[in-house]
Amino acid sequence: MRTLHAKRHTDHMTKLQYINACKASTQCAIALMDARDTKRKCYDATYKLVVVSRTDQQSMRATAKEFGINEKQVREWCRQKPELMKMCAEGHGKRTLCSGGGMRPLYSVQEEAIAQQILHLQELHLCVLRKDISVFAKEEITDPTFHASAGWVARFMKRWGFVIRQKKQHLPQDLEEKVANFVKKCNTIRERHHLPQHCIDNMDETAIWADMPGNSTIAVRGSKSVPILTTGHKKQRITICLAAMADGTKLPPFVGETTQKVKTQLQQSNSIVVYVPPGCTKVVQPADVSWNAPFKVAYKDLYSQWMAEGE
């Protein structure tokens, strides 16, 4: 009887332990769900100003309860109100940190020296690339565990306000005068010789390479290299001239020749040539702005089709 009673007692204890274990796991799951719901959030400057503006109508405690945030956080935002207003006025309302906020860079002194090198090269009008920043960083930071990776370079540029800019053609200072003289000269020639629109044309030349494959292609994910077939004449090119008359008539593209030979032929055909002033191409030369790019796109499509057909 004692043995049977002890066995029943043991089974009863086992059931209690199992029930307690289930309760504990359930409570742990609930705690994890609560922690997930109350994870730390980030608020941008615009939202912070909305919260701060409510403190003008009620207490900070009531404001914190209304927005579901900590009262200490509300006090901190009220202290930062001038800087938050400045950020929103400058168009940075989506930023979550004020200037000077966040984790401090580990190599702040070295980063300042790198930034000064970049600014010095900019003053000399020299080109600075991402790989140059990586080289500067390896020279300044002697920590053996430091690697000037692409990610670090990107974060450095963001911290110091550096961006990649494309080379831009600067318009001449006397642009308006040059354009006015060019238009005046064209009108004078037209009125003097009584030229109709079908006798006035605009022409521009552009280089077309013998091999013009696309720069990208579709491939299987994970492919390390994707060869693209060409004819092997990538260094050979010709000059194509595109022209259209003032009445809208498009002329067929033709191959340009040497400059002196073209000038001679134009003189023999009793043609009057007016050249676009230097630096004014993007303003008074529609052929360069609107024709060349679509022509090259169409040429690349025909080239790809020709290569695919194997002719």
PDB file of N, CA, C and O in Angstrom, residues 178-232:
ATOM      1  N   LYS A 178      27.010  86.153 -76.034  1.00  0.00           N
ATOM      2  CA  LYS A 178      27.355  85.236 -77.116  1.00  0.00           C
ATOM      3  C   LYS A 178      26.106  84.709 -77.823  1.00  0.00           C
ATOM      4  O   LYS A 178      26.051  84.645 -79.056  1.00  0.00           O
ATOM      5  N   VAL A 179      25.097  84.348 -77.048  1.00  0.00           N
ATOM      6  CA  VAL A 179      23.865  83.827 -77.644  1.00  0.00           C
ATOM      7  C   VAL A 179      23.167  84.908 -78.461  1.00  0.00           C
ATOM      8  O   VAL A 179      22.673  84.665 -79.572  1.00  0.00           O
ATOM      9  N   ALA A 180      23.141  86.126 -77.932  1.00  0.00           N
ATOM     10  CA  ALA A 180      22.490  87.228 -78.656  1.00  0.00           C
ATOM     11  C   ALA A 180      23.201  87.505 -79.981  1.00  0.00           C
ATOM     12  O   ALA A 180      22.545  87.711 -81.022  1.00  0.00           O
ATOM     13  N   ASN A 181      24.529  87.506 -79.957  1.00  0.00           N
ATOM     14  CA  ASN A 181      25.283  87.746 -81.186  1.00  0.00           C
ATOM     15  C   ASN A 181      25.076  86.616 -82.190  1.00  0.00           C
ATOM     16  O   ASN A 181      24.987  86.863 -83.411  1.00  0.00           O
ATOM     17  N   PHE A 182      24.998  85.368 -81.689  1.00  0.00           N
ATOM     18  CA  PHE A 182      24.790  84.228 -82.578  1.00  0.00           C
ATOM     19  C   PHE A 182      23.421  84.310 -83.255  1.00  0.00           C
ATOM     20  O   PHE A 182      23.301  84.131 -84.483  1.00  0.00           O
ATOM     21  N   VAL A 183      22.381  84.601 -82.477  1.00  0.00           N
ATOM     22  CA  VAL A 183      21.032  84.706 -83.041  1.00  0.00           C
ATOM     23  C   VAL A 183      20.952  85.887 -84.011  1.00  0.00           C
ATOM     24  O   VAL A 183      20.341  85.787 -85.093  1.00  0.00           O
ATOM     25  N   LYS A 184      21.596  86.992 -83.644  1.00  0.00           N
ATOM     26  CA  LYS A 184      21.584  88.175 -84.520  1.00  0.00           C
ATOM     27  C   LYS A 184      22.275  87.881 -85.840  1.00  0.00           C
ATOM     28  O   LYS A 184      21.786  88.284 -86.916  1.00  0.00           O
ATOM     29  N   LYS A 185      23.379  87.163 -85.794  1.00  0.00           N
ATOM     30  CA  LYS A 185      24.110  86.819 -87.013  1.00  0.00           C
ATOM     31  C   LYS A 185      23.276  85.912 -87.914  1.00  0.00           C
ATOM     32  O   LYS A 185      23.226  86.101 -89.145  1.00  0.00           O
ATOM     33  N   CYS A 186      22.591  84.942 -87.319  1.00  0.00           N
ATOM     34  CA  CYS A 186      21.753  84.029 -88.101  1.00  0.00           C
ATOM     35  C   CYS A 186      20.600  84.789 -88.769  1.00  0.00           C
ATOM     36  O   CYS A 186      20.295  84.571 -89.955  1.00  0.00           O
ATOM     37  N   ASN A 187      19.973  85.675 -88.012  1.00  0.00           N
ATOM     38  CA  ASN A 187      18.861  86.450 -88.582  1.00  0.00           C
ATOM     39  C   ASN A 187      19.335  87.392 -89.692  1.00  0.00           C
ATOM     40  O   ASN A 187      18.639  87.596 -90.701  1.00  0.00           O
ATOM     41  N   THR A 188      20.512  87.966 -89.504  1.00  0.00           N
ATOM     42  CA  THR A 188      21.039  88.880 -90.525  1.00  0.00           C
ATOM     43  C   THR A 188      21.294  88.147 -91.834  1.00  0.00           C
ATOM     44  O   THR A 188      20.938  88.638 -92.931  1.00  0.00           O
ATOM     45  N   ILE A 189      21.908  86.953 -91.748  1.00  0.00           N
ATOM     46  CA  ILE A 189      22.186  86.168 -92.963  1.00  0.00           C
ATOM     47  C   ILE A 189      20.885  85.750 -93.633  1.00  0.00           C
ATOM     48  O   ILE A 189      20.747  85.783 -94.869  1.00  0.00           O
ATOM     49  N   ARG A 190      19.909  85.367 -92.824  1.00  0.00           N
ATOM     50  CA  ARG A 190      18.635  84.923 -93.385  1.00  0.00           C
ATOM     51  C   ARG A 190      17.922  86.070 -94.122  1.00  0.00           C
ATOM     52  O   ARG A 190      17.397  85.882 -95.229  1.00  0.00           O
ATOM     53  N   GLU A 191      17.927  87.259 -93.525  1.00  0.00           N
ATOM     54  CA  GLU A 191      17.252  88.398 -94.155  1.00  0.00           C
ATOM     55  C   GLU A 191      18.018  88.899 -95.376  1.00  0.00           C
ATOM     56  O   GLU A 191      17.415  89.320 -96.381  1.00  0.00           O
ATOM     57  N   ARG A 192      19.344  88.850 -95.316  1.00  0.00           N
ATOM     58  CA  ARG A 192      20.143  89.362 -96.429  1.00  0.00           C
ATOM     59  C   ARG A 192      19.960  88.500 -97.668  1.00  0.00           C
ATOM     60  O   ARG A 192      19.888  89.023 -98.794  1.00  0.00           O
ATOM     61  N   HIS A 193      19.899  87.187 -97.500  1.00  0.00           N
ATOM     62  CA  HIS A 193      19.814  86.288 -98.649  1.00  0.00           C
ATOM     63  C   HIS A 193      18.386  85.780 -98.886  1.00  0.00           C
ATOM     64  O   HIS A 193      18.193  84.947 -99.788  1.00  0.00           O
ATOM     65  N   HIS A 194      17.430  86.241 -98.080  1.00  0.00           N
ATOM     66  CA  HIS A 194      16.032  85.859 -98.240  1.00  0.00           C
ATOM     67  C   HIS A 194      15.890  84.328 -98.255  1.00  0.00           C
ATOM     68  O   HIS A 194      15.315  83.729 -99.177  1.00  0.00           O
ATOM     69  N   LEU A 195      16.426  83.708 -97.227  1.00  0.00           N
ATOM     70  CA  LEU A 195      16.438  82.242 -97.166  1.00  0.00           C
ATOM     71  C   LEU A 195      15.124  81.715 -96.601  1.00  0.00           C
ATOM     72  O   LEU A 195      14.722  82.094 -95.496  1.00  0.00           O
ATOM     73  N   PRO A 196      14.442  80.814 -97.296  1.00  0.00           N
ATOM     74  CA  PRO A 196      13.249  80.170 -96.737  1.00  0.00           C
ATOM     75  C   PRO A 196      13.664  79.090 -95.724  1.00  0.00           C
ATOM     76  O   PRO A 196      14.831  78.698 -95.643  1.00  0.00           O
ATOM     77  N   GLN A 197      12.694  78.582 -94.985  1.00  0.00           N
ATOM     78  CA  GLN A 197      12.995  77.622 -93.929  1.00  0.00           C
ATOM     79  C   GLN A 197      13.557  76.312 -94.475  1.00  0.00           C
ATOM     80  O   GLN A 197      14.393  75.678 -93.817  1.00  0.00           O
ATOM     81  N   HIS A 198      13.141  75.916 -95.669  1.00  0.00           N
ATOM     82  CA  HIS A 198      13.628  74.642 -96.197  1.00  0.00           C
ATOM     83  C   HIS A 198      15.073  74.745 -96.698  1.00  0.00           C
ATOM     84  O   HIS A 198      15.644  73.737 -97.150  1.00  0.00           O
ATOM     85  N   CYS A 199      15.661  75.932 -96.637  1.00  0.00           N
ATOM     86  CA  CYS A 199      17.069  76.103 -97.017  1.00  0.00           C
ATOM     87  C   CYS A 199      17.977  76.342 -95.806  1.00  0.00           C
ATOM     88  O   CYS A 199      19.166  76.633 -95.981  1.00  0.00           O
ATOM     89  N   ILE A 200      17.419  76.264 -94.627  1.00  0.00           N
ATOM     90  CA  ILE A 200      18.195  76.468 -93.401  1.00  0.00           C
ATOM     91  C   ILE A 200      18.210  75.148 -92.628  1.00  0.00           C
ATOM     92  O   ILE A 200      17.150  74.551 -92.396  1.00  0.00           O
ATOM     93  N   ASP A 201      19.385  74.675 -92.296  1.00  0.00           N
ATOM     94  CA  ASP A 201      19.466  73.401 -91.564  1.00  0.00           C
ATOM     95  C   ASP A 201      20.374  73.535 -90.358  1.00  0.00           C
ATOM     96  O   ASP A 201      21.225  74.438 -90.286  1.00  0.00           O
ATOM     97  N   ASN A 202      20.162  72.642 -89.415  1.00  0.00           N
ATOM     98  CA  ASN A 202      21.008  72.529 -88.223  1.00  0.00           C
ATOM     99  C   ASN A 202      21.673  71.165 -88.255  1.00  0.00           C
ATOM    100  O   ASN A 202      21.009  70.144 -88.498  1.00  0.00           O
ATOM    101  N   MET A 203      22.990  71.125 -88.018  1.00  0.00           N
ATOM    102  CA  MET A 203      23.734  69.878 -88.130  1.00  0.00           C
ATOM    103  C   MET A 203      24.677  69.728 -86.947  1.00  0.00           C
ATOM    104  O   MET A 203      25.216  70.710 -86.426  1.00  0.00           O
ATOM    105  N   ASP A 204      24.845  68.471 -86.512  1.00  0.00           N
ATOM    106  CA  ASP A 204      25.806  68.162 -85.454  1.00  0.00           C
ATOM    107  C   ASP A 204      26.396  66.791 -85.747  1.00  0.00           C
ATOM    108  O   ASP A 204      25.775  65.956 -86.411  1.00  0.00           O
ATOM    109  N   GLU A 205      27.585  66.557 -85.261  1.00  0.00           N
ATOM    110  CA  GLU A 205      28.264  65.286 -85.493  1.00  0.00           C
ATOM    111  C   GLU A 205      28.479  64.561 -84.167  1.00  0.00           C
ATOM    112  O   GLU A 205      28.636  65.188 -83.110  1.00  0.00           O
ATOM    113  N   THR A 206      28.486  63.237 -84.234  1.00  0.00           N
ATOM    114  CA  THR A 206      28.703  62.410 -83.055  1.00  0.00           C
ATOM    115  C   THR A 206      29.457  61.153 -83.466  1.00  0.00           C
ATOM    116  O   THR A 206      29.352  60.697 -84.615  1.00  0.00           O
ATOM    117  N   ALA A 207      30.200  60.589 -82.525  1.00  0.00           N
ATOM    118  CA  ALA A 207      31.020  59.410 -82.810  1.00  0.00           C
ATOM    119  C   ALA A 207      30.207  58.134 -82.619  1.00  0.00           C
ATOM    120  O   ALA A 207      29.477  57.992 -81.638  1.00  0.00           O
ATOM    121  N   ILE A 208      30.332  57.217 -83.563  1.00  0.00           N
ATOM    122  CA  ILE A 208      29.695  55.906 -83.495  1.00  0.00           C
ATOM    123  C   ILE A 208      30.798  54.854 -83.587  1.00  0.00           C
ATOM    124  O   ILE A 208      31.577  54.847 -84.534  1.00  0.00           O
ATOM    125  N   TRP A 209      30.840  53.975 -82.573  1.00  0.00           N
ATOM    126  CA  TRP A 209      31.888  52.952 -82.531  1.00  0.00           C
ATOM    127  C   TRP A 209      31.446  51.709 -83.281  1.00  0.00           C
ATOM    128  O   TRP A 209      30.260  51.388 -83.349  1.00  0.00           O
ATOM    129  N   ALA A 210      32.428  50.986 -83.828  1.00  0.00           N
ATOM    130  CA  ALA A 210      32.109  49.766 -84.559  1.00  0.00           C
ATOM    131  C   ALA A 210      31.476  48.723 -83.654  1.00  0.00           C
ATOM    132  O   ALA A 210      30.603  47.964 -84.073  1.00  0.00           O
ATOM    133  N   ASP A 211      31.897  48.668 -82.403  1.00  0.00           N
ATOM    134  CA  ASP A 211      31.300  47.783 -81.397  1.00  0.00           C
ATOM    135  C   ASP A 211      30.627  48.646 -80.347  1.00  0.00           C
ATOM    136  O   ASP A 211      31.292  49.419 -79.645  1.00  0.00           O
ATOM    137  N   MET A 212      29.310  48.511 -80.220  1.00  0.00           N
ATOM    138  CA  MET A 212      28.575  49.263 -79.207  1.00  0.00           C
ATOM    139  C   MET A 212      27.612  48.349 -78.468  1.00  0.00           C
ATOM    140  O   MET A 212      26.385  48.515 -78.514  1.00  0.00           O
ATOM    141  N   PRO A 213      28.138  47.316 -77.768  1.00  0.00           N
ATOM    142  CA  PRO A 213      27.249  46.446 -76.997  1.00  0.00           C
ATOM    143  C   PRO A 213      26.742  47.164 -75.753  1.00  0.00           C
ATOM    144  O   PRO A 213      27.305  48.175 -75.327  1.00  0.00           O
ATOM    145  N   GLY A 214      25.679  46.651 -75.181  1.00  0.00           N
ATOM    146  CA  GLY A 214      25.149  47.242 -73.952  1.00  0.00           C
ATOM    147  C   GLY A 214      26.089  47.031 -72.780  1.00  0.00           C
ATOM    148  O   GLY A 214      26.937  46.125 -72.780  1.00  0.00           O
ATOM    149  N   ASN A 215      25.945  47.857 -71.778  1.00  0.00           N
ATOM    150  CA  ASN A 215      26.781  47.739 -70.588  1.00  0.00           C
ATOM    151  C   ASN A 215      26.240  46.729 -69.573  1.00  0.00           C
ATOM    152  O   ASN A 215      26.897  46.448 -68.580  1.00  0.00           O
ATOM    153  N   SER A 216      25.050  46.204 -69.799  1.00  0.00           N
ATOM    154  CA  SER A 216      24.459  45.249 -68.866  1.00  0.00           C
ATOM    155  C   SER A 216      23.681  44.205 -69.637  1.00  0.00           C
ATOM    156  O   SER A 216      23.283  44.414 -70.790  1.00  0.00           O
ATOM    157  N   THR A 217      23.469  43.053 -69.015  1.00  0.00           N
ATOM    158  CA  THR A 217      22.721  41.955 -69.605  1.00  0.00           C
ATOM    159  C   THR A 217      22.082  41.139 -68.497  1.00  0.00           C
ATOM    160  O   THR A 217      22.500  41.220 -67.340  1.00  0.00           O
ATOM    161  N   ILE A 218      21.083  40.350 -68.832  1.00  0.00           N
ATOM    162  CA  ILE A 218      20.413  39.500 -67.858  1.00  0.00           C
ATOM    163  C   ILE A 218      21.197  38.202 -67.725  1.00  0.00           C
ATOM    164  O   ILE A 218      21.567  37.578 -68.720  1.00  0.00           O
ATOM    165  N   ALA A 219      21.435  37.790 -66.475  1.00  0.00           N
ATOM    166  CA  ALA A 219      22.189  36.571 -66.216  1.00  0.00           C
ATOM    167  C   ALA A 219      21.618  35.888 -64.972  1.00  0.00           C
ATOM    168  O   ALA A 219      20.802  36.462 -64.251  1.00  0.00           O
ATOM    169  N   VAL A 220      22.047  34.657 -64.736  1.00  0.00           N
ATOM    170  CA  VAL A 220      21.608  33.898 -63.565  1.00  0.00           C
ATOM    171  C   VAL A 220      22.227  34.502 -62.322  1.00  0.00           C
ATOM    172  O   VAL A 220      23.401  34.896 -62.314  1.00  0.00           O
ATOM    173  N   ARG A 221      21.434  34.608 -61.273  1.00  0.00           N
ATOM    174  CA  ARG A 221      21.933  35.165 -60.020  1.00  0.00           C
ATOM    175  C   ARG A 221      23.135  34.349 -59.521  1.00  0.00           C
ATOM    176  O   ARG A 221      23.103  33.118 -59.511  1.00  0.00           O
ATOM    177  N   GLY A 222      24.175  35.034 -59.106  1.00  0.00           N
ATOM    178  CA  GLY A 222      25.378  34.379 -58.608  1.00  0.00           C
ATOM    179  C   GLY A 222      26.469  34.235 -59.652  1.00  0.00           C
ATOM    180  O   GLY A 222      27.576  33.787 -59.328  1.00  0.00           O
ATOM    181  N   SER A 223      26.179  34.596 -60.901  1.00  0.00           N
ATOM    182  CA  SER A 223      27.202  34.497 -61.942  1.00  0.00           C
ATOM    183  C   SER A 223      28.311  35.508 -61.674  1.00  0.00           C
ATOM    184  O   SER A 223      28.052  36.694 -61.490  1.00  0.00           O
ATOM    185  N   LYS A 224      29.556  35.035 -61.665  1.00  0.00           N
ATOM    186  CA  LYS A 224      30.686  35.919 -61.373  1.00  0.00           C
ATOM    187  C   LYS A 224      31.123  36.726 -62.588  1.00  0.00           C
ATOM    188  O   LYS A 224      31.593  37.848 -62.452  1.00  0.00           O
ATOM    189  N   SER A 225      30.991  36.166 -63.769  1.00  0.00           N
ATOM    190  CA  SER A 225      31.371  36.896 -64.986  1.00  0.00           C
ATOM    191  C   SER A 225      30.419  36.505 -66.105  1.00  0.00           C
ATOM    192  O   SER A 225      30.050  35.331 -66.241  1.00  0.00           O
ATOM    193  N   VAL A 226      30.043  37.503 -66.886  1.00  0.00           N
ATOM    194  CA  VAL A 226      29.119  37.270 -68.008  1.00  0.00           C
ATOM    195  C   VAL A 226      29.754  37.857 -69.266  1.00  0.00           C
ATOM    196  O   VAL A 226      29.762  39.071 -69.460  1.00  0.00           O
ATOM    197  N   PRO A 227      30.323  37.039 -70.144  1.00  0.00           N
ATOM    198  CA  PRO A 227      30.944  37.574 -71.370  1.00  0.00           C
ATOM    199  C   PRO A 227      29.888  38.048 -72.358  1.00  0.00           C
ATOM    200  O   PRO A 227      28.781  37.498 -72.445  1.00  0.00           O
ATOM    201  N   ILE A 228      30.223  39.103 -73.105  1.00  0.00           N
ATOM    202  CA  ILE A 228      29.349  39.660 -74.132  1.00  0.00           C
ATOM    203  C   ILE A 228      30.101  39.625 -75.462  1.00  0.00           C
ATOM    204  O   ILE A 228      31.210  40.145 -75.562  1.00  0.00           O
ATOM    205  N   LEU A 229      29.496  39.023 -76.454  1.00  0.00           N
ATOM    206  CA  LEU A 229      30.137  38.845 -77.761  1.00  0.00           C
ATOM    207  C   LEU A 229      30.234  40.167 -78.500  1.00  0.00           C
ATOM    208  O   LEU A 229      29.287  40.961 -78.534  1.00  0.00           O
ATOM    209  N   THR A 230      31.397  40.438 -79.109  1.00  0.00           N
ATOM    210  CA  THR A 230      31.617  41.614 -79.941  1.00  0.00           C
ATOM    211  C   THR A 230      32.347  41.183 -81.215  1.00  0.00           C
ATOM    212  O   THR A 230      32.752  40.020 -81.357  1.00  0.00           O
ATOM    213  N   THR A 231      32.546  42.119 -82.104  1.00  0.00           N
ATOM    214  CA  THR A 231      33.261  41.819 -83.350  1.00  0.00           C
ATOM    215  C   THR A 231      34.768  42.002 -83.210  1.00  0.00           C
ATOM    216  O   THR A 231      35.509  41.695 -84.137  1.00  0.00           O
ATOM    217  N   GLY A 232      35.214  42.532 -82.080  1.00  0.00           N
ATOM    218  CA  GLY A 232      36.643  42.748 -81.882  1.00  0.00           C
ATOM    219  C   GLY A 232      37.165  44.045 -82.457  1.00  0.00           C
ATOM    220  O   GLY A 232      38.376  44.212 -82.622  1.00  0.00           O
TER     221      GLY A 232
END
